[in-house]
PDB file of C-alpha atoms in Angstrom:
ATOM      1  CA  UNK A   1      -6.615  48.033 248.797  1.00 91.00           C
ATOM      2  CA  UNK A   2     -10.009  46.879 249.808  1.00 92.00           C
ATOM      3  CA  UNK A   3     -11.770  44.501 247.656  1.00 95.00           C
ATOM      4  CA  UNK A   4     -15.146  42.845 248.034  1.00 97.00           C
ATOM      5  CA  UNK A   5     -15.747  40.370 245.177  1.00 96.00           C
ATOM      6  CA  UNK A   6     -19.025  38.959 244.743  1.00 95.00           C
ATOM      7  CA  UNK A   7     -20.235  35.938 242.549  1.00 95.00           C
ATOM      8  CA  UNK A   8     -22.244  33.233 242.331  1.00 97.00           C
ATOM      9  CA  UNK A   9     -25.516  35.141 240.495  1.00 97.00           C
ATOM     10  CA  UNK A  10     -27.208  33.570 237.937  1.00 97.00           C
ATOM     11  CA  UNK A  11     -30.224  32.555 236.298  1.00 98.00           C
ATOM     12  CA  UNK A  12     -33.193  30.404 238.493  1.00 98.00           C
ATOM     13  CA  UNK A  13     -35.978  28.979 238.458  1.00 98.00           C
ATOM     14  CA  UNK A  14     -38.919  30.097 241.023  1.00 98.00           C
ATOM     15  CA  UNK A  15     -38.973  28.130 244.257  1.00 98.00           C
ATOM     16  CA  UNK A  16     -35.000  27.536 243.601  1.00 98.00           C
ATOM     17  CA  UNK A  17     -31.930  28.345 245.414  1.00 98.00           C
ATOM     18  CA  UNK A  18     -28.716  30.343 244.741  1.00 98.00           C
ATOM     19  CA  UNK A  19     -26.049  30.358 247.486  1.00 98.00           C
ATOM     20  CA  UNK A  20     -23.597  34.008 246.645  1.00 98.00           C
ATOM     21  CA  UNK A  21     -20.109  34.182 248.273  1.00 98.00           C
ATOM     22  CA  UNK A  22     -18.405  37.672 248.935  1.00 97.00           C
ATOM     23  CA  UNK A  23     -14.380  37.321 248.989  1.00 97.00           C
ATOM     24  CA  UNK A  24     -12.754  40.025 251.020  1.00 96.00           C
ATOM     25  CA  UNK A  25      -9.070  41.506 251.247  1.00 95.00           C
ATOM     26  CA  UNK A  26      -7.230  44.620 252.053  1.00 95.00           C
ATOM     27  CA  UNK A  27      -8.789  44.831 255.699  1.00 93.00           C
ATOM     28  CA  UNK A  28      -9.163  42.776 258.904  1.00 92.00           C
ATOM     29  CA  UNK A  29     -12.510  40.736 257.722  1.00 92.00           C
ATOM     30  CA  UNK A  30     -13.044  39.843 261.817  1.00 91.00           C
ATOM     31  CA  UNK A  31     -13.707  43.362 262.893  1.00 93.00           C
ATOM     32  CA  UNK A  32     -16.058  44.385 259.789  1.00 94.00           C
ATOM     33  CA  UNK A  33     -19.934  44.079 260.035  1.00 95.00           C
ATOM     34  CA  UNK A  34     -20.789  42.668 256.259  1.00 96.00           C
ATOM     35  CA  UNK A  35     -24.413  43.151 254.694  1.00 96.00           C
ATOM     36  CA  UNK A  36     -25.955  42.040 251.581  1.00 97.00           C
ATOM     37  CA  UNK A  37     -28.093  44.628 249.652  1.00 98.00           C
ATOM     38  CA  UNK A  38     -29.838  44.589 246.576  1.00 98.00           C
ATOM     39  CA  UNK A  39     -31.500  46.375 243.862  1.00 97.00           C
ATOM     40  CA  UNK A  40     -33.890  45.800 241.338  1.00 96.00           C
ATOM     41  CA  UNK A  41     -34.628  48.185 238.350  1.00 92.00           C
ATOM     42  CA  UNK A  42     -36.704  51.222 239.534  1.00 94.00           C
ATOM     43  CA  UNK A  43     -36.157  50.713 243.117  1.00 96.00           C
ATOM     44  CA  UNK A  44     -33.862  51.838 245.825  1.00 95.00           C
ATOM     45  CA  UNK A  45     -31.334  49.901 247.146  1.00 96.00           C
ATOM     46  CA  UNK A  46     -32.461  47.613 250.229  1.00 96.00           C
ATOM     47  CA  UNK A  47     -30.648  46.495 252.784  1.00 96.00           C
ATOM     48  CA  UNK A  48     -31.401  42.711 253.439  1.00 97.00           C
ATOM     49  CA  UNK A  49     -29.411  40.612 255.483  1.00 95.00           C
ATOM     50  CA  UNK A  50     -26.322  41.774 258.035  1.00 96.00           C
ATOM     51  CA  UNK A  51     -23.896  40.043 260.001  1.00 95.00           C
ATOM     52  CA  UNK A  52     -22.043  41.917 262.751  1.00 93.00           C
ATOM     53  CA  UNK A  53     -18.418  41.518 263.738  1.00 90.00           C
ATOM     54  CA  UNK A  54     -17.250  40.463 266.879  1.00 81.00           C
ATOM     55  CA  UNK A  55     -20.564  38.258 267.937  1.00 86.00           C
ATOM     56  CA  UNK A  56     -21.820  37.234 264.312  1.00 88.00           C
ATOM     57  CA  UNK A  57     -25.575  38.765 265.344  1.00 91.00           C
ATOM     58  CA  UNK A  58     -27.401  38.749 261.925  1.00 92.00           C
ATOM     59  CA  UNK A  59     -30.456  40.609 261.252  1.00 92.00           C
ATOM     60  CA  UNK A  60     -32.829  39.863 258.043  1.00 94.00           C
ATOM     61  CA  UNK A  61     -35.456  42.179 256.278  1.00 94.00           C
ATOM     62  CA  UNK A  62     -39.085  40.926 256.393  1.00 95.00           C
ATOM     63  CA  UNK A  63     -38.700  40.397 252.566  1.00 96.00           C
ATOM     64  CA  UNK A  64     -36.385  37.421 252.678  1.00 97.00           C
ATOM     65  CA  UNK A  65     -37.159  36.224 256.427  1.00 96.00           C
ATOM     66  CA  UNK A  66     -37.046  32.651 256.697  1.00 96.00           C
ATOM     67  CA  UNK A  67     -36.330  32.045 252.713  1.00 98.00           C
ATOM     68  CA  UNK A  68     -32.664  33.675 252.511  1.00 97.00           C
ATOM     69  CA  UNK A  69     -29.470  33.261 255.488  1.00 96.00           C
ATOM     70  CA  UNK A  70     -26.222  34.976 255.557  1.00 93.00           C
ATOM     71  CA  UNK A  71     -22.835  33.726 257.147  1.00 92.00           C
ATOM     72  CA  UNK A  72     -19.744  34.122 257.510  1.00 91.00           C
ATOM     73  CA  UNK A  73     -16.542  32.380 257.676  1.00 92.00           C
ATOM     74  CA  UNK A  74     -13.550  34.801 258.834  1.00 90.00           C
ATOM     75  CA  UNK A  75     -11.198  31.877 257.986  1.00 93.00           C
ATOM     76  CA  UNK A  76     -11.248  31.892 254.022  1.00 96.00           C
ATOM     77  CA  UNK A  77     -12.859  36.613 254.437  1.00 95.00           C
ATOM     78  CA  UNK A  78     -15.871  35.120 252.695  1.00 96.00           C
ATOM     79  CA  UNK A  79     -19.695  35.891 253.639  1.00 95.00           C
ATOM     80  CA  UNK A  80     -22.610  33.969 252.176  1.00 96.00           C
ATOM     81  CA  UNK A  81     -26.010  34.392 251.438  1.00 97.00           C
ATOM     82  CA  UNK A  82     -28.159  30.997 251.039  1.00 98.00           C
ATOM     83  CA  UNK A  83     -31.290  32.170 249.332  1.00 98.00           C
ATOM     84  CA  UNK A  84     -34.277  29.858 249.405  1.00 98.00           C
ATOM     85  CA  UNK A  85     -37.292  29.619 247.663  1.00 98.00           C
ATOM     86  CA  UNK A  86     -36.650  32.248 245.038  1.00 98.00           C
ATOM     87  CA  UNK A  87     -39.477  34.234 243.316  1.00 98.00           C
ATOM     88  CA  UNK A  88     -39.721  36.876 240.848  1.00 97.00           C
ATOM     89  CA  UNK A  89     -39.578  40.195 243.179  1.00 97.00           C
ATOM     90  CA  UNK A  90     -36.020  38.781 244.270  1.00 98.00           C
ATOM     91  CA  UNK A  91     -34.537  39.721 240.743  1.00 98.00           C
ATOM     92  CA  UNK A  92     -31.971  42.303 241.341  1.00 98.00           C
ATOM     93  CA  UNK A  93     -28.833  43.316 241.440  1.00 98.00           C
ATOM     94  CA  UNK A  94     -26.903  41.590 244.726  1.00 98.00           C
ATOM     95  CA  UNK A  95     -24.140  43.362 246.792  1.00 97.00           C
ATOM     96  CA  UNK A  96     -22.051  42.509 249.519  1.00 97.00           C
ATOM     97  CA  UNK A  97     -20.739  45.242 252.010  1.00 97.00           C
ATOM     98  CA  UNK A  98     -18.789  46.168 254.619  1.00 96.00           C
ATOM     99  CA  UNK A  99     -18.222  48.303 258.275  1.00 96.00           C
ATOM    100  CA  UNK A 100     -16.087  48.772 260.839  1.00 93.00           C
ATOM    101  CA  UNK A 101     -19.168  49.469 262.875  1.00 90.00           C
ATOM    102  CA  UNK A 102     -20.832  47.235 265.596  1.00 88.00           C
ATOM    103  CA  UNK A 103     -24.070  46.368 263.360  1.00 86.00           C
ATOM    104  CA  UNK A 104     -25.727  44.199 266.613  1.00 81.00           C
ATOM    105  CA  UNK A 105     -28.716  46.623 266.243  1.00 83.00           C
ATOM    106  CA  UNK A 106     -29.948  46.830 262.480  1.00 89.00           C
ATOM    107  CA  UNK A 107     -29.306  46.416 259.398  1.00 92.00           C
ATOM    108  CA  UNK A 108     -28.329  49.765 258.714  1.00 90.00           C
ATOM    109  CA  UNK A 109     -28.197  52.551 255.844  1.00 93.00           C
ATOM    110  CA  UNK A 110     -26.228  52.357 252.834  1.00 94.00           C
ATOM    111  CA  UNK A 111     -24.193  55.139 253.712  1.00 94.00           C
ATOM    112  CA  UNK A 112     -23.257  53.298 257.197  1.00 95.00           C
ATOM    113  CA  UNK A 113     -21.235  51.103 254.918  1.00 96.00           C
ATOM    114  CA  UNK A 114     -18.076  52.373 253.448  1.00 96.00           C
ATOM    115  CA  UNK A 115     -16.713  49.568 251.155  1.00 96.00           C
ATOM    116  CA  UNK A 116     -18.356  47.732 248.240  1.00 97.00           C
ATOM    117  CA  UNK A 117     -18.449  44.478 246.115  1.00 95.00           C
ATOM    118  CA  UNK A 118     -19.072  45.179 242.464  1.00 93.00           C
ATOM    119  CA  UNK A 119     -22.867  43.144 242.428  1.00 94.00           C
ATOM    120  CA  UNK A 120     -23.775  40.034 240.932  1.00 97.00           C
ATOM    121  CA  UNK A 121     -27.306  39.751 238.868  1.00 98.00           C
ATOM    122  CA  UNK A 122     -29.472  37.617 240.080  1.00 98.00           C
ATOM    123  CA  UNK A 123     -32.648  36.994 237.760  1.00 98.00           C
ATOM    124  CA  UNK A 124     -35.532  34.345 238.804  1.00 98.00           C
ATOM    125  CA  UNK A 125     -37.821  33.332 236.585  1.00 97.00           C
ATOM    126  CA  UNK A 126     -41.517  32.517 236.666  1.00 94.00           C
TER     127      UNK A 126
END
């Protein structure tokens, strides 16, 4: 079975840091692309950060550009995402996901991905 488990959420400051890890089994984690979405209450889930397979291109929304960096290490099927100077609009919910599509291009659309981690609050206070 395919499982993505997230962690590393929590509770921060503003201008703080978080760094979440996604765990992966059940699939070959070299030839998935992985992205990190989120969602915060009242809003639609947005697609943030991706790293493709094969050449590790990543690709980062404007809303985290230069604060937040994804990576991956297919050694341990883990993916990161380093986020940086935290502020209040980056409370949400946190998900890790995964593709066997090529994602050199974009980010993508949730329904491009077809596996899941569970989500991991992340809450930043003022």
């Amino acid at each position: 079975d395919v499982q993505l488990q997230a962690s590393g959420g929590g509770l921060v400051q503003a201008g703080g840091s978080l760094r979440l890890s996604c765990a992966a089994s059940g699939f070959i984690f070299d030839d998935y692309s992985i992205a990190w979405y989120r969602q915060a209450p009242g809003k639609e889930r947005e697609g943030i950060l991706c790293i493709s397979s094969r050449e590790g291109i990543t690709f980062y929304s404007d809303s985290v550009k230069g604060r937040f960096a994804i990576s991956r290490d297919n050694a341990k099927n883990t993916v990161y995402l380093q986020m940086n100077s935290l502020t209040p609009e980056d409370t949400a919910v946190y998900y890790c996901a995964v593709t066997p599509l090529v994602m050199n291009l974009r980010i993508g659309d949730p329904g491009d991905y077809d596996y899941w981690g569970q989500g991991t609050q992340v809450t930043v206070s003022s």
